[in-house]
């Protein structure tokens, strides 16, 4: 997973980790979250980072990812 993060340009997330034996539970918890993201997000870590970068560029240019969407009330029951 570390190699995947580095390949996706996210090596800084592990750059200042304490040496082995210190805060190992925190490191394992972080890598567990990374593993879940890798398994569940379309395209894994690489897909997540690519989408984040795309959204940042769009935001920088004042473009919204919801510009063409129309908000509508959901269908269902009224609780009045």
Backbone as JSON Lines, residues from 0, in Angstrom:
{"i":0,"aa":"X","n":[0.82,-1.2,0.0],"ca":[0.0,0.0,0.0],"c":[0.86,1.26,0.0]}
{"i":1,"aa":"X","n":[1.98,1.19,0.67],"ca":[2.88,2.34,0.68],"c":[3.35,2.67,-0.72]}
{"i":2,"aa":"X","n":[3.68,1.66,-1.49],"ca":[4.12,1.86,-2.87],"c":[3.0,2.48,-3.7]}
{"i":3,"aa":"X","n":[1.78,2.03,-3.46],"ca":[0.63,2.58,-4.18],"c":[0.45,4.06,-3.85]}
{"i":4,"aa":"X","n":[0.56,4.42,-2.58],"ca":[0.45,5.82,-2.18],"c":[1.55,6.66,-2.83]}
{"i":5,"aa":"X","n":[2.75,6.16,-2.8],"ca":[3.87,6.9,-3.4],"c":[3.65,7.05,-4.9]}
{"i":6,"aa":"X","n":[3.21,5.99,-5.57],"ca":[2.95,6.05,-7.0],"c":[1.85,7.03,-7.37]}
{"i":7,"aa":"X","n":[0.92,7.26,-6.43],"ca":[-0.17,8.2,-6.67],"c":[0.19,9.61,-6.21]}
{"i":8,"aa":"X","n":[1.47,9.81,-5.85],"ca":[1.9,11.14,-5.43],"c":[1.5,11.49,-4.01]}
{"i":9,"aa":"X","n":[1.24,10.46,-3.19],"ca":[0.8,10.7,-1.82],"c":[1.79,10.21,-0.77]}
{"i":10,"aa":"X","n":[3.04,10.1,-1.18],"ca":[4.09,9.64,-0.26],"c":[4.26,10.54,0.95]}
{"i":11,"aa":"X","n":[3.87,11.8,0.81],"ca":[3.99,12.74,1.93],"c":[3.17,12.29,3.14]}
{"i":12,"aa":"X","n":[2.17,11.45,2.92],"ca":[1.34,10.97,4.03],"c":[2.13,10.07,4.99]}
{"i":13,"aa":"X","n":[3.24,9.53,4.5],"ca":[4.07,8.66,5.34],"c":[5.48,9.21,5.54]}
{"i":14,"aa":"X","n":[5.76,10.38,5.0],"ca":[7.12,10.91,4.98],"c":[7.71,11.13,6.37]}
{"i":15,"aa":"X","n":[6.92,11.54,7.32],"ca":[7.44,11.87,8.64],"c":[6.99,10.88,9.72]}
{"i":16,"aa":"X","n":[6.78,9.65,9.3],"ca":[6.37,8.64,10.28],"c":[7.47,8.42,11.3]}
{"i":17,"aa":"X","n":[7.07,8.17,12.54],"ca":[8.07,7.82,13.55],"c":[8.71,6.47,13.21]}
{"i":18,"aa":"X","n":[9.84,6.17,13.8],"ca":[10.51,4.91,13.51],"c":[9.67,3.71,13.96]}
{"i":19,"aa":"X","n":[10.0,2.52,13.43],"ca":[9.28,1.31,13.84],"c":[9.29,1.18,15.36]}
{"i":20,"aa":"X","n":[8.15,0.76,15.88],"ca":[8.02,0.6,17.32],"c":[7.32,1.77,17.99]}
{"i":21,"aa":"X","n":[7.22,2.89,17.29],"ca":[6.53,4.06,17.82],"c":[5.25,4.3,17.03]}
{"i":22,"aa":"X","n":[4.15,4.38,17.72],"ca":[2.84,4.66,17.11],"c":[2.47,3.65,16.02]}
{"i":23,"aa":"X","n":[2.89,2.41,16.21],"ca":[2.61,1.38,15.2],"c":[1.11,1.13,15.04]}
{"i":24,"aa":"X","n":[0.35,1.22,16.14],"ca":[-1.1,1.03,16.01],"c":[-1.72,2.1,15.12]}
{"i":25,"aa":"X","n":[-1.25,3.33,15.24],"ca":[-1.75,4.41,14.38],"c":[-1.41,4.15,12.92]}
{"i":26,"aa":"X","n":[-0.2,3.66,12.67],"ca":[0.22,3.36,11.3],"c":[-0.64,2.24,10.71]}
{"i":27,"aa":"X","n":[-0.89,1.19,11.51],"ca":[-1.72,0.09,11.03],"c":[-3.15,0.56,10.76]}
{"i":28,"aa":"X","n":[-3.67,1.43,11.63],"ca":[-5.03,1.95,11.44],"c":[-5.11,2.77,10.15]}
{"i":29,"aa":"X","n":[-4.11,3.59,9.9],"ca":[-4.06,4.38,8.67],"c":[-4.01,3.46,7.45]}
{"i":30,"aa":"X","n":[-3.13,2.47,7.48],"ca":[-3.0,1.57,6.34],"c":[-4.26,0.72,6.14]}
{"i":31,"aa":"X","n":[-4.98,0.44,7.21],"ca":[-6.25,-0.26,7.1],"c":[-7.27,0.6,6.35]}
{"i":32,"aa":"X","n":[-7.28,1.89,6.64],"ca":[-8.17,2.81,5.93],"c":[-7.78,2.93,4.46]}
{"i":33,"aa":"X","n":[-6.48,2.96,4.21],"ca":[-5.99,3.02,2.83],"c":[-6.4,1.75,2.07]}
{"i":34,"aa":"X","n":[-6.28,0.6,2.73],"ca":[-6.66,-0.67,2.1],"c":[-8.14,-0.67,1.75]}
{"i":35,"aa":"X","n":[-8.97,-0.15,2.65],"ca":[-10.41,-0.1,2.38],"c":[-10.7,0.81,1.2]}
{"i":36,"aa":"X","n":[-10.04,1.96,1.15],"ca":[-10.22,2.88,0.02],"c":[-9.76,2.22,-1.28]}
{"i":37,"aa":"X","n":[-8.63,1.55,-1.22],"ca":[-8.1,0.88,-2.41],"c":[-9.08,-0.17,-2.92]}
{"i":38,"aa":"X","n":[-9.73,-0.87,-2.0],"ca":[-10.65,-1.95,-2.39],"c":[-12.01,-1.43,-2.84]}
{"i":39,"aa":"X","n":[-12.47,-0.35,-2.26],"ca":[-13.86,0.08,-2.47],"c":[-14.03,1.22,-3.46]}
{"i":40,"aa":"X","n":[-13.07,2.12,-3.58],"ca":[-13.24,3.28,-4.46],"c":[-12.93,2.87,-5.9]}
{"i":41,"aa":"X","n":[-13.78,3.24,-6.86],"ca":[-13.5,2.91,-8.26],"c":[-12.12,3.43,-8.69]}
{"i":42,"aa":"X","n":[-11.25,2.54,-9.09],"ca":[-9.89,2.93,-9.48],"c":[-8.93,2.98,-8.31]}
{"i":43,"aa":"X","n":[-9.41,2.65,-7.12],"ca":[-8.54,2.61,-5.94],"c":[-7.97,3.97,-5.59]}
{"i":44,"aa":"X","n":[-6.81,3.95,-4.96],"ca":[-6.14,5.18,-4.53],"c":[-5.88,6.09,-5.74]}
{"i":45,"aa":"X","n":[-5.41,5.5,-6.83],"ca":[-5.1,6.29,-8.01],"c":[-6.34,7.0,-8.54]}
{"i":46,"aa":"X","n":[-7.47,6.3,-8.56],"ca":[-8.72,6.9,-9.01],"c":[-9.19,8.01,-8.08]}
{"i":47,"aa":"X","n":[-9.03,7.79,-6.79],"ca":[-9.42,8.8,-5.8],"c":[-8.6,10.07,-5.96]}
{"i":48,"aa":"X","n":[-7.3,9.92,-6.1],"ca":[-6.41,11.07,-6.24],"c":[-6.7,11.8,-7.56]}
{"i":49,"aa":"X","n":[-6.9,11.06,-8.63],"ca":[-7.2,11.67,-9.93],"c":[-8.5,12.48,-9.86]}
{"i":50,"aa":"X","n":[-9.52,11.91,-9.21],"ca":[-10.8,12.62,-9.08],"c":[-10.64,13.87,-8.22]}
{"i":51,"aa":"X","n":[-9.89,13.77,-7.14],"ca":[-9.66,14.93,-6.28],"c":[-8.95,16.04,-7.04]}
{"i":52,"aa":"X","n":[-7.94,15.67,-7.82],"ca":[-7.23,16.68,-8.6],"c":[-8.14,17.33,-9.64]}
{"i":53,"aa":"X","n":[-8.98,16.52,-10.28],"ca":[-9.93,17.05,-11.26],"c":[-10.88,18.05,-10.6]}
{"i":54,"aa":"X","n":[-11.4,17.69,-9.44],"ca":[-12.33,18.58,-8.74],"c":[-11.65,19.87,-8.3]}
{"i":55,"aa":"X","n":[-10.39,19.79,-7.88],"ca":[-9.65,20.99,-7.49],"c":[-9.43,21.92,-8.69]}
{"i":56,"aa":"X","n":[-9.12,21.36,-9.84],"ca":[-8.95,22.18,-11.05],"c":[-10.27,22.84,-11.42]}
{"i":57,"aa":"X","n":[-11.35,22.08,-11.36],"ca":[-12.67,22.64,-11.69],"c":[-13.02,23.77,-10.71]}
{"i":58,"aa":"X","n":[-12.75,23.57,-9.45],"ca":[-13.05,24.6,-8.45],"c":[-12.21,25.84,-8.69]}
{"i":59,"aa":"X","n":[-10.95,25.64,-9.04],"ca":[-10.06,26.77,-9.31],"c":[-10.58,27.63,-10.45]}
{"i":60,"aa":"X","n":[-11.25,26.99,-11.41],"ca":[-11.78,27.7,-12.57],"c":[-13.25,28.09,-12.4]}
{"i":61,"aa":"X","n":[-13.76,27.92,-11.18],"ca":[-15.13,28.33,-10.9],"c":[-16.19,27.41,-11.47]}
{"i":62,"aa":"X","n":[-15.81,26.2,-11.8],"ca":[-16.77,25.24,-12.35],"c":[-17.27,24.33,-11.23]}
{"i":63,"aa":"X","n":[-18.53,24.04,-11.25],"ca":[-19.12,23.18,-10.23],"c":[-19.47,21.84,-10.85]}
{"i":64,"aa":"X","n":[-19.28,20.79,-10.07],"ca":[-19.64,19.47,-10.57],"c":[-21.15,19.24,-10.53]}
{"i":65,"aa":"X","n":[-21.9,20.19,-9.98],"ca":[-23.36,20.04,-9.91],"c":[-24.09,21.11,-10.69]}
{"i":66,"aa":"X","n":[-23.39,21.83,-11.56],"ca":[-24.01,22.91,-12.33],"c":[-25.21,22.47,-13.14]}
{"i":67,"aa":"X","n":[-25.16,21.29,-13.71],"ca":[-26.23,20.83,-14.6],"c":[-27.3,20.0,-13.89]}
{"i":68,"aa":"X","n":[-27.21,19.92,-12.57],"ca":[-28.18,19.12,-11.83],"c":[-29.35,20.0,-11.36]}
{"i":69,"aa":"X","n":[-30.5,19.38,-11.25],"ca":[-31.69,20.07,-10.77],"c":[-32.13,19.4,-9.48]}
{"i":70,"aa":"X","n":[-32.25,20.2,-8.43],"ca":[-32.69,19.65,-7.14],"c":[-34.2,19.41,-7.19]}
{"i":71,"aa":"X","n":[-34.6,18.25,-6.75],"ca":[-36.01,17.89,-6.71],"c":[-36.31,17.25,-5.37]}
{"i":72,"aa":"X","n":[-37.51,17.5,-4.83],"ca":[-37.85,16.82,-3.58],"c":[-37.94,15.32,-3.81]}
{"i":73,"aa":"X","n":[-37.5,14.55,-2.85],"ca":[-37.59,13.09,-3.01],"c":[-39.04,12.62,-2.94]}
{"i":74,"aa":"X","n":[-39.29,11.49,-3.58],"ca":[-40.62,10.9,-3.46],"c":[-40.67,10.15,-2.14]}
{"i":75,"aa":"X","n":[-41.83,10.05,-1.58],"ca":[-41.97,9.35,-0.3],"c":[-43.23,9.79,0.41]}
{"i":76,"aa":"X","n":[-43.22,9.66,1.7],"ca":[-44.37,9.98,2.51],"c":[-44.18,11.28,3.25]}
{"i":77,"aa":"X","n":[-45.25,12.02,3.43],"ca":[-45.23,13.24,4.24],"c":[-45.51,12.84,5.69]}
{"i":78,"aa":"X","n":[-44.73,13.36,6.59],"ca":[-44.91,13.03,8.0],"c":[-45.72,14.09,8.74]}
{"i":79,"aa":"X","n":[-46.43,14.9,8.0],"ca":[-47.22,15.98,8.63],"c":[-48.41,15.44,9.36]}
